[in-house]
Coordinates of C-alpha atoms and ligand atoms in Angstrom, one line a residue:
X353 CA -44.1 58.0 15.2
X354 CA -43.4 55.0 17.5
X355 CA -45.8 54.9 20.8
X356 CA -44.0 55.0 23.8
X357 CA -44.7 51.8 26.3
X358 CA -44.1 51.4 29.9
X359 CA -44.5 48.3 30.9
X360 CA -43.9 47.0 34.8
X361 CA -43.0 43.8 35.9
X362 CA -44.1 42.9 38.7
X363 CA -41.5 39.3 38.9
X364 CA -42.8 37.2 41.6
X365 CA -44.1 40.0 43.7
X366 CA -47.4 41.8 44.4
X367 CA -50.1 41.1 45.8
X368 CA -54.5 41.5 45.3
X369 CA -54.3 44.8 47.0
X370 CA -51.4 46.2 44.8
X371 CA -54.1 45.6 42.4
X372 CA -56.3 47.5 44.1
X373 CA -54.1 50.1 44.8
X374 CA -52.7 50.6 40.9
X375 CA -56.9 50.9 40.0
X376 CA -57.0 54.1 42.3
X377 CA -53.7 55.8 40.9
X378 CA -54.4 55.0 37.3
X379 CA -57.2 56.6 36.6
X380 CA -58.7 57.4 33.0
X381 CA -56.6 60.1 32.5
X382 CA -53.3 59.4 34.5
X383 CA -51.6 58.7 31.8
X384 CA -50.2 61.4 29.0
X385 CA -52.0 61.4 25.6
X386 CA -50.1 58.9 23.2
X387 CA -48.3 57.2 26.4
X388 CA -49.2 52.8 26.5
X389 CA -48.6 51.2 30.2
X390 CA -49.4 47.5 31.3
X391 CA -48.8 45.8 34.5
X392 CA -47.1 42.2 33.7
X393 CA -48.4 40.2 36.7
X394 CA -47.9 36.8 37.9
X395 CA -50.5 34.2 36.6
X396 CA -52.7 33.6 39.6
X397 CA -53.3 37.4 39.3
X398 CA -54.3 37.7 36.2
X399 CA -57.9 36.8 36.6
X400 CA -58.1 40.0 39.4
X401 CA -56.4 42.1 37.2
X402 CA -58.4 41.8 34.6
X403 CA -61.2 42.9 36.6
X404 CA -59.5 45.7 39.2
X405 CA -57.8 47.4 36.1
X406 CA -60.5 47.8 33.9
X407 CA -61.6 51.3 33.7
X408 CA -57.8 52.3 34.0
X409 CA -55.4 52.5 31.1
X410 CA -53.3 50.1 32.0
X411 CA -53.0 46.8 30.0
X412 CA -52.2 43.6 31.2
X413 CA -49.3 41.4 30.5
X414 CA -47.8 37.8 31.2
X415 CA -44.6 36.9 32.1
X416 CA -44.0 33.6 29.7
X417 CA -45.7 31.5 28.1
X418 CA -45.8 27.8 26.9
X419 CA -44.8 27.4 23.0
X420 CA -47.7 24.6 23.3
X421 CA -51.2 25.5 23.5
X422 CA -52.4 22.6 25.5
X423 CA -51.5 19.4 26.7
X424 CA -49.3 17.3 29.5
X425 CA -47.4 20.5 30.8
X426 CA -48.2 20.6 34.5
X427 CA -47.3 23.9 35.5
X428 CA -47.1 25.8 32.3
X429 CA -49.6 28.3 31.1
X430 CA -50.8 28.4 27.3
X431 CA -51.6 31.3 25.2
X432 CA -55.0 31.1 24.5
X433 CA -55.5 30.7 28.3
X434 CA -53.8 34.1 28.5
X435 CA -56.4 35.4 25.7
X436 CA -59.0 34.3 27.7
X437 CA -58.1 37.5 30.1
X438 CA -57.6 40.0 28.0
X439 CA -53.8 39.6 28.4
X440 CA -52.1 42.0 25.6
X441 CA -48.0 41.9 26.4
X442 CA -46.0 38.6 27.2
X443 CA -42.4 39.1 28.2
X444 CA -40.0 36.3 26.0
X445 CA -36.6 36.0 27.6
X446 CA -36.3 37.8 30.2
X447 CA -32.7 37.2 32.0
X448 CA -34.0 35.5 35.0
X449 CA -35.8 33.2 33.1
X450 CA -32.3 32.5 30.2
X451 CA -30.8 32.3 33.6
X452 CA -32.4 30.3 36.2
X453 CA -35.1 28.6 33.7
X454 CA -33.0 27.2 30.6
X455 CA -35.0 29.2 28.2
X456 CA -32.5 28.7 25.1
X457 CA -32.5 30.8 22.0
X458 CA -35.1 27.9 20.5
X459 CA -37.3 28.1 22.9
X460 CA -37.7 31.7 22.9
X461 CA -37.8 31.7 19.3
X462 CA -40.7 29.3 19.7
X463 CA -42.8 31.3 22.4
X464 CA -42.6 34.4 20.6
X465 CA -44.1 32.3 17.2
X466 CA -46.8 31.4 19.4
X467 CA -47.7 34.5 21.3
X468 CA -47.7 36.2 17.3
X469 CA -49.9 33.4 16.5
X470 CA -52.3 34.2 19.4
X471 CA -52.4 37.8 18.8
X472 CA -50.7 39.0 21.7
X473 CA -47.2 41.2 21.7
X474 CA -44.0 39.2 22.7
X475 CA -41.4 42.1 24.6
X476 CA -38.4 39.9 23.5
X477 CA -35.9 40.6 26.6
X478 CA -32.4 40.8 25.7
X479 CA -28.4 41.9 27.0
X480 CA -25.5 41.1 27.9
X481 CA -23.8 40.2 31.2
X482 CA -21.2 42.4 32.9
X483 CA -18.2 39.5 32.0
X484 CA -19.7 40.5 28.5
X485 CA -19.7 44.0 28.0
X486 CA -16.4 44.4 30.6
X487 CA -15.2 41.6 27.5
X488 CA -16.3 44.2 24.8
X489 CA -18.7 41.7 24.2
X490 CA -21.6 43.9 24.4
X491 CA -23.2 44.1 20.9
X492 CA -22.1 40.4 19.8
X493 CA -24.2 38.8 22.6
X494 CA -27.4 41.4 22.1
X495 CA -27.5 41.1 18.4
X496 CA -27.1 37.6 18.4
X497 CA -30.0 37.2 20.7
X498 CA -32.1 39.9 18.2
X499 CA -31.1 37.3 15.5
X500 CA -32.0 34.4 16.6
X501 CA -35.4 35.0 16.2
X502 CA -35.8 38.1 14.1
X503 CA -34.2 35.6 11.4
X504 CA -36.8 33.5 11.9
X505 CA -39.2 35.5 11.5
X506 CA -41.2 37.2 8.3
X507 CA -41.5 40.9 8.0
X508 CA -44.9 41.3 9.2
X509 CA -44.0 39.2 12.1
X510 CA -41.2 40.9 13.0
X511 CA -42.8 44.3 13.1
X512 CA -45.0 43.3 16.1
X513 CA -41.9 42.3 18.1
X514 CA -41.2 45.1 21.2
X515 CA -37.6 44.9 22.1
X516 CA -36.4 45.2 25.6
X517 CA -32.8 45.7 26.0
X518 CA -32.2 44.7 29.8
X519 CA -28.3 44.9 30.6
X520 CA -27.7 41.9 33.1
X521 CA -25.6 43.9 35.6
X522 CA -28.6 46.4 35.7
X523 CA -31.1 44.1 36.6
X524 CA -32.6 44.4 40.5
X525 CA -29.0 46.1 41.1
X526 CA -29.8 49.2 41.3
X527 CA -27.1 49.9 38.8
X528 CA -28.6 51.3 35.6
X529 CA -27.0 52.0 33.0
X530 CA -26.4 55.5 31.9
X531 CA -28.4 57.2 28.8
X532 CA -25.5 57.3 27.0
X533 CA -24.4 53.5 26.9
X534 CA -28.3 52.5 26.4
X535 CA -28.8 54.8 24.1
X536 CA -25.6 53.2 22.0
X537 CA -26.6 49.4 21.9
X538 CA -30.3 50.6 21.4
X539 CA -29.0 52.4 18.6
X540 CA -26.9 49.6 17.4
X541 CA -30.3 47.3 17.6
X542 CA -32.4 49.9 15.5
X543 CA -29.4 49.8 12.6
X544 CA -28.8 46.7 12.9
X545 CA -32.4 45.4 12.5
X546 CA -32.7 48.0 9.7
X547 CA -31.1 45.7 7.0
X548 CA -34.5 43.8 7.2
X549 CA -36.1 47.1 5.9
X550 CA -36.1 50.6 6.8
X551 CA -39.4 50.7 8.0
X552 CA -39.1 48.2 10.2
X553 CA -36.0 50.0 11.7
X554 CA -37.9 53.0 11.9
X555 CA -40.9 51.5 14.0
X556 CA -39.6 49.1 15.7
X557 CA -40.8 49.8 19.8
X558 CA -37.4 49.4 21.8
X559 CA -37.5 49.5 25.5
X560 CA -34.9 50.0 28.2
X561 CA -34.7 47.9 31.5
X562 CA -32.6 47.6 34.3
X563 CA -33.0 49.6 37.5
X564 CA -35.4 52.8 35.5
X565 CA -36.9 54.5 38.3
X566 CA -38.7 58.1 38.9
X567 CA -35.7 59.8 39.3
X568 CA -33.7 58.3 36.1
X569 CA -36.6 57.4 33.8
X570 CA -37.1 61.2 32.3
X571 CA -33.4 61.4 31.1
X572 CA -33.4 58.0 29.9
X573 CA -36.6 58.3 27.8
X574 CA -35.1 61.4 26.6
X575 CA -32.4 59.5 24.2
X576 CA -33.7 59.0 20.6
X577 CA -33.5 55.2 20.4
X578 CA -35.4 54.7 23.7
X579 CA -38.8 54.5 23.6
X580 CA -39.8 53.2 26.5
X581 CA -39.3 51.2 30.1
X582 CA -39.4 47.8 31.1
X583 CA -39.9 48.5 34.8
X584 CA -39.1 45.8 38.0
X585 CA -39.2 46.8 41.2
X586 CA -40.2 50.5 40.8
X587 CA -43.3 48.7 39.2
X588 CA -44.7 47.7 42.9
X589 CA -44.8 51.2 44.1
X590 CA -47.9 53.1 42.5
X591 CA -46.5 56.5 42.8
X592 CA -43.1 55.8 41.2
X593 CA -44.8 54.1 38.0
X594 CA -47.2 56.5 37.5
X595 CA -44.4 59.3 37.6
X596 CA -42.2 56.9 35.2
X597 CA -45.3 56.6 32.8
X598 CA -45.1 60.3 32.9
X599 CA -42.1 60.9 31.8
X600 CA -42.3 58.9 28.8
X601 CA -45.1 61.7 27.7
Ligands
PEP951 C1 -37.0 44.1 34.8 O1 -37.7 42.8 35.9 O2 -36.7 43.7 33.8 C2 -36.2 44.9 35.8 C3 -35.3 45.6 34.5 O3 -36.3 44.8 37.1 P1 -35.3 45.8 37.6 O4 -35.9 47.4 37.2 O5 -36.1 46.3 39.2 O6 -34.0 46.4 37.3

């Protein structure tokens, strides 16, 4: 039985005031039974978020981490630092980091290993561009991104990674993959990873990301291989994010 997870990625947005608003909206009873939710906030807000969200059911996430644990890496943040702020999840390989900040498959694998070594759950983001989809290369691209990490992990580590399928053309564009399009790719990821063992195929938590919102979440989350969501824009609105979380119940 897989536990649904809704993770809100604030990207380079948000404020202390928004954290307060989330604390007011997400009372202890806000989430349906058995649904997990997390807010993935920019680094400077982790300290305030840890305190402000303490009484809520929201877990804390970070948007990236360095592969090293300390040293001469100006501007970077390490896994032990994230541990100090109670961070539970960390995004790895988000398409914006792949495209804008040079995160390669090799770097992504390093970050996943560092996260796992420090008791953090990596959310590995994969997805095709519009050009790749139109060239009928979606599964080739997505499975290559998955294999670059999963082929290098041992069985125990594989079971600790969450995968977010995020078609690049759907992120921040208002253009959502149809539930059928998302389901097709996500079923393909699950089937592909089952070759590492039926148990992994059954237990793997798969999130959909790409313009998920309060209006389309229920339909997407009703698909059998969509266990949750990675939500960007709609995670900046407390009521919308709550509606999405409630759709997962
Ligand atoms: C994201 O940032 O991972 C994302 C899916 O963004 P949006 O929901 O805004 O498309």
